[in-house]
Amino acid sequence: MSKVSSRAFIVDDGRIIEAVVKYVPRKSELYTRSKGLLEVGALESKKVLIVGLGSGGAPIAVELAKAGVGHFILMDFDRIELHNIARHICGVNDAILLKNPYAQVETYDIDMNKHLDILEKCVAESDLTIAATDEYASRYNINACLVKLGKVGLFGRAVTRAEGGDILRVRP
C-alpha cells in the first residue's frame, strides 16, 4: 500500500528548512454544502467588531466565521482565568481561521474604556458591532459610539451563573 505525502522546503540564508504543508480548500469550495440554502457570499465582504471575547463573544466569533464573515476586529484586554477554561474557546483567532482560512482578523489587546478613539475608529469601520462585555462602563461607551456614528450593534450577556440574560439590538 503506497501513501501519498507532500513535503516542502524553504531556503533561508543558504539553509534548507522543511516547511509545514497545510491543505486549505479553495475559496469556492469552502461553503459548497450551504449553497442553495444560504446566500454564502453575502457575508464575505462584511466586517464585524466583537468587543469582549469571553464565553459569549468567542463562540459568536467562531460561528460568524463558519457563516462566512470575511473580516473580524477583535477587542479584549482581559486574560482567561482558570475557572473559565472549561467554557471558553481559547485561541479565538486560530479558531476563526480554522473555520474560515480566508478571513482577515485584526486584534486589539486594549482596554477600550481607556482608548475610546480606537473604539470609535473600529466601530466606524465595521458593518456590525457586537458588545459581549460584562461590565457597564464598556457597554455604555460602545452604545454611545454606536449612537454617535449611527451604526448597528448587538449587546448580549448572561446574568450571573447563567440564570438569565438579555440581548439588545441598537439601530440608531
GROMACS .gro file of C-alpha atoms in nm:
model
  172
    1MET     CA    1   0.000   0.000   0.000
    2SER     CA    2   0.150   0.335  -0.100
    3LYS     CA    3   0.096   0.657   0.087
    4VAL     CA    4   0.094   0.997  -0.080
    5SER     CA    5   0.291   1.258   0.107
    6SER     CA    6   0.384   1.617   0.039
    7ARG     CA    7   0.695   1.790   0.156
    8ALA     CA    8   0.804   2.149   0.112
    9PHE     CA    9   1.134   2.321   0.180
   10ILE     CA   10   1.237   2.682   0.228
   11VAL     CA   11   1.586   2.811   0.153
   12ASP     CA   12   1.684   3.075   0.410
   13ASP     CA   13   2.036   3.222   0.405
   14GLY     CA   14   2.167   2.910   0.238
   15ARG     CA   15   2.000   2.676   0.489
   16ILE     CA   16   1.730   2.434   0.379
   17ILE     CA   17   1.441   2.417   0.623
   18GLU     CA   18   1.147   2.180   0.594
   19ALA     CA   19   0.817   2.370   0.593
   20VAL     CA   20   0.481   2.262   0.726
   21VAL     CA   21   0.236   2.170   0.450
   22LYS     CA   22  -0.128   2.251   0.516
   23TYR     CA   23  -0.415   2.185   0.283
   24VAL     CA   24  -0.665   2.466   0.253
   25PRO     CA   25  -0.979   2.426   0.042
   26ARG     CA   26  -1.024   2.663  -0.249
   27LYS     CA   27  -1.234   2.960  -0.152
   28SER     CA   28  -1.504   2.845  -0.394
   29GLU     CA   29  -1.525   2.508  -0.214
   30LEU     CA   30  -1.538   2.639   0.141
   31TYR     CA   31  -1.917   2.669   0.169
   32THR     CA   32  -2.035   2.434  -0.106
   33ARG     CA   33  -2.261   2.242   0.136
   34SER     CA   34  -2.451   2.564   0.215
   35LYS     CA   35  -2.500   2.685  -0.143
   36GLY     CA   36  -2.866   2.699  -0.232
   37LEU     CA   37  -2.963   2.710   0.136
   38LEU     CA   38  -2.783   3.029   0.233
   39GLU     CA   39  -2.651   3.330   0.048
   40VAL     CA   40  -2.295   3.216   0.109
   41GLY     CA   41  -2.121   3.515  -0.044
   42ALA     CA   42  -2.328   3.780   0.134
   43LEU     CA   43  -2.108   3.796   0.445
   44GLU     CA   44  -1.768   3.765   0.278
   45SER     CA   45  -1.723   4.142   0.246
   46LYS     CA   46  -1.869   4.225   0.588
   47LYS     CA   47  -1.660   4.344   0.882
   48VAL     CA   48  -1.768   4.263   1.238
   49LEU     CA   49  -1.625   4.418   1.553
   50ILE     CA   50  -1.655   4.197   1.861
   51VAL     CA   51  -1.573   4.360   2.193
   52GLY     CA   52  -1.530   4.100   2.466
   53LEU     CA   53  -1.403   3.753   2.377
   54GLY     CA   54  -1.507   3.556   2.682
   55SER     CA   55  -1.752   3.269   2.694
   56GLY     CA   56  -2.005   3.477   2.498
   57GLY     CA   57  -1.801   3.666   2.241
   58ALA     CA   58  -1.561   3.384   2.146
   59PRO     CA   59  -1.828   3.138   2.025
   60ILE     CA   60  -2.005   3.421   1.841
   61ALA     CA   61  -1.682   3.494   1.651
   62VAL     CA   62  -1.636   3.129   1.555
   63GLU     CA   63  -1.997   3.090   1.440
   64LEU     CA   64  -1.972   3.406   1.230
   65ALA     CA   65  -1.654   3.267   1.072
   66LYS     CA   66  -1.843   2.947   0.990
   67ALA     CA   67  -2.120   3.156   0.834
   68GLY     CA   68  -1.867   3.324   0.605
   69VAL     CA   69  -1.795   3.665   0.759
   70GLY     CA   70  -1.475   3.780   0.591
   71HIS     CA   71  -1.332   4.043   0.827
   72PHE     CA   72  -1.309   4.049   1.205
   73ILE     CA   73  -1.193   4.312   1.452
   74LEU     CA   74  -1.150   4.153   1.794
   75MET     CA   75  -1.106   4.368   2.103
   76ASP     CA   76  -1.040   4.244   2.457
   77PHE     CA   77  -0.770   4.320   2.712
   78ASP     CA   78  -0.871   4.052   2.959
   79ARG     CA   79  -0.694   3.721   3.015
   80ILE     CA   80  -0.866   3.390   3.055
   81GLU     CA   81  -0.890   3.277   3.415
   82LEU     CA   82  -0.856   2.918   3.526
   83HIS     CA   83  -1.222   2.887   3.629
   84ASN     CA   84  -1.333   2.989   3.276
   85ILE     CA   85  -1.127   2.741   3.073
   86ALA     CA   86  -1.395   2.472   3.063
   87ARG     CA   87  -1.646   2.702   2.893
   88HIS     CA   88  -1.420   2.912   2.675
   89ILE     CA   89  -1.282   2.883   2.322
   90CYS     CA   90  -0.915   2.956   2.367
   91GLY     CA   91  -0.716   3.088   2.073
   92VAL     CA   92  -1.013   3.267   1.914
   93ASN     CA   93  -0.803   3.395   1.621
   94ASP     CA   94  -0.689   3.042   1.536
   95ALA     CA   95  -1.042   2.906   1.580
   96ILE     CA   96  -1.175   3.165   1.333
   97LEU     CA   97  -0.907   3.077   1.078
   98LEU     CA   98  -0.971   2.704   1.120
   99LYS     CA   99  -1.332   2.761   1.017
  100ASN     CA  100  -1.262   3.026   0.752
  101PRO     CA  101  -0.896   3.031   0.643
  102TYR     CA  102  -0.966   3.329   0.418
  103ALA     CA  103  -1.094   3.555   0.696
  104GLN     CA  104  -0.896   3.862   0.793
  105VAL     CA  105  -0.854   3.903   1.168
  106GLU     CA  106  -0.741   4.224   1.334
  107THR     CA  107  -0.689   4.225   1.711
  108TYR     CA  108  -0.670   4.493   1.978
  109ASP     CA  109  -0.537   4.384   2.316
  110ILE     CA  110  -0.659   4.703   2.486
  111ASP     CA  111  -0.900   4.827   2.749
  112MET     CA  112  -1.136   5.009   2.518
  113ASN     CA  113  -1.258   5.229   2.804
  114LYS     CA  114  -0.911   5.386   2.807
  115HIS     CA  115  -0.885   5.404   2.426
  116LEU     CA  116  -1.218   5.546   2.310
  117ASP     CA  117  -1.052   5.685   1.997
  118ILE     CA  118  -0.958   5.333   1.885
  119LEU     CA  119  -1.306   5.204   1.971
  120GLU     CA  120  -1.463   5.480   1.762
  121LYS     CA  121  -1.233   5.405   1.467
  122CYS     CA  122  -1.319   5.033   1.483
  123VAL     CA  123  -1.694   5.095   1.513
  124ALA     CA  124  -1.677   5.332   1.215
  125GLU     CA  125  -1.502   5.065   1.002
  126SER     CA  126  -1.744   4.786   1.097
  127ASP     CA  127  -2.074   4.678   0.947
  128LEU     CA  128  -2.182   4.538   1.284
  129THR     CA  129  -2.055   4.578   1.639
  130ILE     CA  130  -2.115   4.305   1.893
  131ALA     CA  131  -2.077   4.401   2.258
  132ALA     CA  132  -2.011   4.085   2.458
  133THR     CA  133  -1.864   4.255   2.762
  134ASP     CA  134  -1.981   4.207   3.117
  135GLU     CA  135  -1.925   4.548   3.267
  136TYR     CA  136  -2.143   4.856   3.243
  137ALA     CA  137  -1.880   5.118   3.151
  138SER     CA  138  -1.774   4.936   2.834
  139ARG     CA  139  -2.135   4.872   2.732
  140TYR     CA  140  -2.217   5.239   2.785
  141ASN     CA  141  -1.914   5.353   2.583
  142ILE     CA  142  -1.991   5.113   2.297
  143ASN     CA  143  -2.354   5.229   2.289
  144ALA     CA  144  -2.253   5.597   2.290
  145CYS     CA  145  -2.019   5.529   1.998
  146LEU     CA  146  -2.287   5.342   1.801
  147VAL     CA  147  -2.538   5.623   1.850
  148LYS     CA  148  -2.282   5.891   1.761
  149LEU     CA  149  -2.187   5.713   1.437
  150GLY     CA  150  -2.536   5.584   1.352
  151LYS     CA  151  -2.413   5.224   1.343
  152VAL     CA  152  -2.592   4.897   1.426
  153GLY     CA  153  -2.488   4.698   1.731
  154LEU     CA  154  -2.587   4.391   1.926
  155PHE     CA  155  -2.548   4.360   2.301
  156GLY     CA  156  -2.566   4.023   2.470
  157ARG     CA  157  -2.485   3.891   2.813
  158ALA     CA  158  -2.566   3.620   3.059
  159VAL     CA  159  -2.661   3.706   3.413
  160THR     CA  160  -2.452   3.556   3.695
  161ARG     CA  161  -2.437   3.177   3.675
  162ALA     CA  162  -2.642   3.192   3.352
  163GLU     CA  163  -2.969   3.230   3.542
  164GLY     CA  164  -3.085   3.455   3.262
  165GLY     CA  165  -2.959   3.710   3.019
  166ASP     CA  166  -3.052   3.972   2.765
  167ILE     CA  167  -2.999   4.063   2.404
  168LEU     CA  168  -3.043   4.416   2.275
  169ARG     CA  169  -3.016   4.550   1.922
  170VAL     CA  170  -2.917   4.913   1.878
  171ARG     CA  171  -3.022   5.065   1.549
  172PRO     CA  172  -2.994   5.444   1.568
   0.00000   0.00000   0.00000
